[in-house]
CSV table of C-alpha atoms in Angstrom, one decimal:
chain,number,residue,atom,x,y,z
A,1,GLU,CA,4.6,-1.2,4.9
A,2,PRO,CA,1.4,-1.2,7.0
A,3,GLU,CA,0.3,-4.6,8.3
A,4,VAL,CA,-2.3,-6.3,10.4
A,5,THR,CA,-1.0,-7.4,13.8
A,6,GLN,CA,-2.5,-9.9,16.2
A,7,THR,CA,-1.9,-10.6,19.9
A,8,PRO,CA,-1.1,-13.0,21.5
A,9,SER,CA,0.6,-15.2,19.0
A,10,HIS,CA,-0.3,-18.2,21.1
A,11,GLN,CA,-3.0,-18.6,23.8
A,12,VAL,CA,-3.5,-21.6,26.0
A,13,THR,CA,-6.7,-21.8,28.0
A,14,GLN,CA,-8.8,-24.3,30.0
A,15,MET,CA,-12.1,-25.5,28.6
A,16,GLY,CA,-14.9,-23.2,29.7
A,17,GLN,CA,-12.8,-20.1,30.1
A,18,GLU,CA,-13.3,-16.9,28.2
A,19,VAL,CA,-10.7,-15.7,25.7
A,20,ILE,CA,-10.2,-12.5,23.9
A,21,LEU,CA,-8.1,-12.4,20.7
A,22,ARG,CA,-6.9,-9.0,19.7
A,23,CYS,CA,-6.2,-7.5,16.3
A,24,VAL,CA,-5.0,-4.2,15.1
A,25,PRO,CA,-6.1,-3.7,11.5
A,26,ILE,CA,-4.4,-1.4,9.1
A,27,SER,CA,-5.2,2.1,10.1
A,28,ASN,CA,-7.3,3.5,7.3
A,29,HIS,CA,-9.2,0.2,6.7
A,30,LEU,CA,-12.9,0.1,7.5
A,31,TYR,CA,-13.8,-3.6,6.9
A,32,PHE,CA,-12.6,-6.3,9.3
A,33,TYR,CA,-12.8,-10.0,9.4
A,34,TRP,CA,-12.1,-13.1,11.5
A,35,TYR,CA,-11.3,-16.5,10.1
A,36,ARG,CA,-10.2,-19.7,11.7
A,37,GLN,CA,-8.2,-22.7,10.6
A,38,ILE,CA,-8.4,-26.0,12.6
A,39,LEU,CA,-5.0,-27.7,12.2
A,40,GLY,CA,-4.9,-29.6,8.9
A,41,GLN,CA,-8.2,-28.1,7.6
A,42,LYS,CA,-9.4,-25.2,5.5
A,43,VAL,CA,-9.3,-21.6,6.5
A,44,GLU,CA,-13.0,-20.8,7.3
A,45,PHE,CA,-14.7,-17.5,7.5
A,46,LEU,CA,-16.2,-16.5,10.8
A,47,VAL,CA,-17.5,-12.9,10.7
A,48,SER,CA,-17.1,-9.6,8.9
A,49,PHE,CA,-17.6,-6.2,10.6
A,50,TYR,CA,-18.2,-2.8,9.2
A,51,ASN,CA,-19.4,0.5,10.8
A,52,ASN,CA,-19.5,-1.1,14.2
A,53,GLU,CA,-21.8,-3.8,13.1
A,54,ILE,CA,-21.6,-7.4,12.0
A,55,SER,CA,-22.1,-7.4,8.2
A,56,GLU,CA,-22.0,-11.2,7.7
A,57,LYS,CA,-21.4,-14.2,9.9
A,58,SER,CA,-21.0,-17.9,9.2
A,59,GLU,CA,-22.7,-20.9,10.9
A,60,ILE,CA,-19.6,-21.3,13.1
A,61,PHE,CA,-20.1,-17.9,14.6
A,62,ASP,CA,-22.7,-18.8,17.2
A,63,ASP,CA,-23.7,-17.2,20.5
A,64,GLN,CA,-20.4,-18.1,22.1
A,65,PHE,CA,-18.6,-15.7,19.8
A,66,SER,CA,-18.7,-11.9,19.7
A,67,VAL,CA,-16.7,-9.2,18.1
A,68,GLU,CA,-16.0,-5.6,19.1
A,69,ARG,CA,-14.1,-2.6,18.0
A,70,PRO,CA,-13.6,-1.1,21.5
A,71,ASP,CA,-11.5,1.9,20.3
A,72,GLY,CA,-10.2,3.3,17.1
A,73,SER,CA,-7.5,0.8,16.6
A,74,ASN,CA,-8.4,-2.6,18.1
A,75,PHE,CA,-10.7,-5.3,16.8
A,76,THR,CA,-11.4,-8.2,19.1
A,77,LEU,CA,-12.9,-11.7,19.0
A,78,LYS,CA,-14.3,-13.0,22.2
A,79,ILE,CA,-15.1,-16.7,22.9
A,80,ARG,CA,-17.2,-16.8,26.0
A,81,SER,CA,-16.8,-20.4,27.1
A,82,THR,CA,-14.2,-22.2,25.1
A,83,LYS,CA,-14.6,-25.8,24.0
A,84,LEU,CA,-11.9,-28.3,22.9
A,85,GLU,CA,-13.0,-27.9,19.3
A,86,ASP,CA,-12.3,-24.1,19.4
A,87,SER,CA,-8.6,-25.0,19.2
A,88,ALA,CA,-7.4,-23.5,16.0
A,89,MET,CA,-5.4,-20.7,14.4
A,90,TYR,CA,-7.5,-17.5,14.3
A,91,PHE,CA,-6.7,-15.0,11.6
A,92,CYS,CA,-7.8,-11.4,11.5
A,93,ALA,CA,-8.0,-9.5,8.3
A,94,SER,CA,-8.8,-5.9,7.2
A,95,ARG,CA,-9.6,-4.6,3.8
A,96,GLU,CA,-9.3,-1.6,1.6
A,97,ALA,CA,-11.2,-1.5,-1.7
A,98,ALA,CA,-9.4,-4.2,-3.7
A,99,THR,CA,-7.4,-6.3,-1.3
A,100,GLN,CA,-7.8,-8.1,2.0
A,101,TYR,CA,-4.8,-8.2,4.3
A,102,PHE,CA,-4.4,-11.0,6.8
A,103,GLY,CA,-2.6,-10.9,10.1
A,104,PRO,CA,-0.1,-13.5,11.3
A,105,GLY,CA,-2.7,-15.4,13.4
A,106,THR,CA,-3.2,-16.4,17.0
A,107,ARG,CA,-2.9,-20.1,17.8
A,108,LEU,CA,-5.6,-20.9,20.4
A,109,THR,CA,-5.1,-24.2,22.3
A,110,VAL,CA,-8.0,-25.3,24.6
A,111,LEU,CA,-7.1,-27.9,27.2
B,1,SER,CA,-21.9,-20.1,-2.2
B,2,GLN,CA,-18.6,-20.1,-3.9
B,3,GLU,CA,-16.5,-23.3,-3.9
B,4,LEU,CA,-12.8,-23.6,-4.7
B,5,GLU,CA,-11.2,-26.8,-5.8
B,6,GLN,CA,-7.5,-27.2,-5.8
B,7,SER,CA,-5.5,-29.9,-7.6
B,8,PRO,CA,-3.5,-31.8,-7.0
B,9,GLN,CA,-4.1,-32.2,-3.2
B,10,SER,CA,-0.4,-33.1,-2.7
B,11,LEU,CA,2.7,-33.1,-4.9
B,12,ILE,CA,6.2,-34.5,-4.4
B,13,VAL,CA,8.8,-33.2,-6.9
B,14,GLN,CA,12.5,-33.5,-7.3
B,15,GLU,CA,14.4,-30.3,-6.7
B,16,GLY,CA,14.9,-28.4,-9.9
B,17,LYS,CA,11.7,-29.6,-11.5
B,18,ASN,CA,8.8,-27.4,-12.6
B,19,LEU,CA,5.3,-27.8,-11.2
B,20,THR,CA,1.8,-26.4,-11.6
B,21,ILE,CA,-1.0,-26.1,-9.0
B,22,ASN,CA,-4.6,-25.4,-10.2
B,23,CYS,CA,-7.5,-23.7,-8.5
B,24,THR,CA,-10.9,-23.9,-10.0
B,25,SER,CA,-13.9,-21.9,-8.9
B,26,SER,CA,-17.6,-22.7,-9.1
B,27,LYS,CA,-18.3,-19.0,-9.9
B,28,THR,CA,-16.7,-16.2,-11.7
B,29,LEU,CA,-13.9,-14.8,-9.6
B,30,TYR,CA,-13.8,-11.2,-8.6
B,31,GLY,CA,-10.2,-11.7,-7.5
B,32,LEU,CA,-8.0,-14.6,-6.6
B,33,TYR,CA,-5.3,-14.8,-3.9
B,34,TRP,CA,-2.5,-17.2,-3.6
B,35,TYR,CA,-0.9,-17.9,-0.2
B,36,LYS,CA,1.8,-20.2,1.1
B,37,GLN,CA,1.6,-21.7,4.5
B,38,LYS,CA,3.8,-23.9,6.6
B,39,TYR,CA,1.9,-26.5,8.6
B,40,GLY,CA,0.3,-24.8,11.6
B,41,GLU,CA,1.7,-21.4,10.8
B,42,GLY,CA,0.5,-18.1,9.3
B,43,LEU,CA,-0.4,-17.2,5.7
B,44,ILE,CA,2.3,-15.8,3.5
B,45,PHE,CA,0.8,-13.6,0.7
B,46,LEU,CA,2.1,-14.5,-2.7
B,47,MET,CA,0.0,-12.5,-5.1
B,48,MET,CA,-3.5,-11.4,-6.1
B,49,LEU,CA,-5.0,-11.5,-9.5
B,50,GLN,CA,-8.1,-9.6,-10.6
B,51,LYS,CA,-8.2,-9.3,-14.4
B,52,GLY,CA,-9.0,-12.0,-16.8
B,53,GLY,CA,-5.8,-13.2,-18.5
B,54,GLU,CA,-3.7,-11.5,-15.8
B,55,GLU,CA,-0.3,-13.0,-15.0
B,56,LYS,CA,2.0,-12.1,-12.1
B,57,SER,CA,5.4,-13.3,-11.1
B,58,HIS,CA,7.5,-13.2,-8.0
B,59,GLU,CA,10.9,-14.8,-8.1
B,60,LYS,CA,10.3,-18.3,-9.5
B,61,ILE,CA,6.5,-18.3,-8.9
B,62,THR,CA,4.1,-17.3,-11.6
B,63,ALA,CA,0.3,-17.2,-11.2
B,64,LYS,CA,-2.2,-16.7,-13.9
B,65,LEU,CA,-6.0,-16.1,-14.0
B,66,ASP,CA,-7.8,-17.4,-17.1
B,67,GLU,CA,-9.8,-15.2,-19.4
B,68,LYS,CA,-13.1,-16.4,-18.0
B,69,LYS,CA,-11.9,-15.8,-14.4
B,70,GLN,CA,-12.9,-19.2,-13.1
B,71,GLN,CA,-9.5,-20.9,-13.0
B,72,SER,CA,-6.1,-19.9,-11.8
B,73,SER,CA,-2.8,-21.7,-12.0
B,74,LEU,CA,0.4,-21.3,-9.9
B,75,HIS,CA,3.6,-22.4,-11.6
B,76,ILE,CA,6.9,-22.9,-9.9
B,77,THR,CA,10.0,-23.0,-12.0
B,78,ALA,CA,13.1,-24.9,-10.9
B,79,SER,CA,11.7,-25.9,-7.5
B,80,GLN,CA,13.8,-25.6,-4.4
B,81,PRO,CA,13.3,-27.1,-0.9
B,82,SER,CA,12.3,-23.6,0.3
B,83,HIS,CA,9.2,-23.9,-1.9
B,84,ALA,CA,7.9,-26.7,0.2
B,85,GLY,CA,4.7,-26.0,2.1
B,86,ILE,CA,0.9,-25.7,1.6
B,87,TYR,CA,-0.3,-23.5,-1.2
B,88,LEU,CA,-3.8,-22.0,-0.7
B,89,CYS,CA,-5.9,-20.2,-3.2
B,90,GLY,CA,-8.6,-17.8,-2.0
B,91,ALA,CA,-11.5,-16.3,-3.9
B,92,ASP,CA,-12.3,-12.7,-3.2
B,93,GLY,CA,-16.1,-12.2,-3.0
B,94,GLY,CA,-15.7,-8.6,-4.2
B,95,GLY,CA,-17.6,-5.7,-2.7
B,96,TYR,CA,-15.9,-6.1,0.7
B,97,GLN,CA,-17.1,-9.7,1.1
B,98,LYS,CA,-15.1,-12.5,2.7
B,99,VAL,CA,-12.4,-14.6,1.1
B,100,THR,CA,-13.3,-18.3,0.5
B,101,PHE,CA,-10.3,-20.6,0.6
B,102,GLY,CA,-9.5,-23.8,-1.2
B,103,THR,CA,-8.4,-26.9,0.6
B,104,GLY,CA,-4.8,-26.4,-0.2
B,105,THR,CA,-2.1,-28.3,-2.1
B,106,LYS,CA,0.8,-29.7,-0.1
B,107,LEU,CA,4.1,-29.5,-1.9
B,108,GLN,CA,7.2,-31.5,-0.9
B,109,VAL,CA,10.5,-30.8,-2.7
B,110,ILE,CA,13.0,-33.6,-2.5
B,111,PRO,CA,16.7,-32.5,-2.6
């Protein structure tokens, strides 16, 4: 069964460094999303992406964040200068008409 | 914006007992997801409900969406230690919109 994949599963970085989280959505899906979950808290929406454009973003998704679909298969989330509070699980999702499918997540730890 | 409230926030049950978790939405639901999560880990998809009155079952877990599509319940029959974890409901915004998550219900099953 097709699934959303994410790499790496765990990323450790120093504060101030740039990180890129990678996702491979399900191949025929056209809508892509990033969410994050700080440990012990709610899963929060970050951004949605369609037709090479951001279609919606939350207040969390500030200028430090960017998303890109660099080729036909990958969908990336970049954090330019990581902060301690960016430590969280980041989930990618893609969608067909009725259902959104989530990836397994990347745990980002900022030291 | 859509808000989801889950109750109870936490639950401790004896193995073999039945239990119910509720998820109430501030708006009519287009669709409702149920996920299970181990602390700090990824989201395990349980089921998605879309139609008013719809009921789905998987093994010993049954979820139902009420006729007005503003409340869903998740029922576990004869609970086992393997059912322990955090149960999350997620409201599908419809039309390729984001999923909004509840705060989760933490379930412990005592052998």
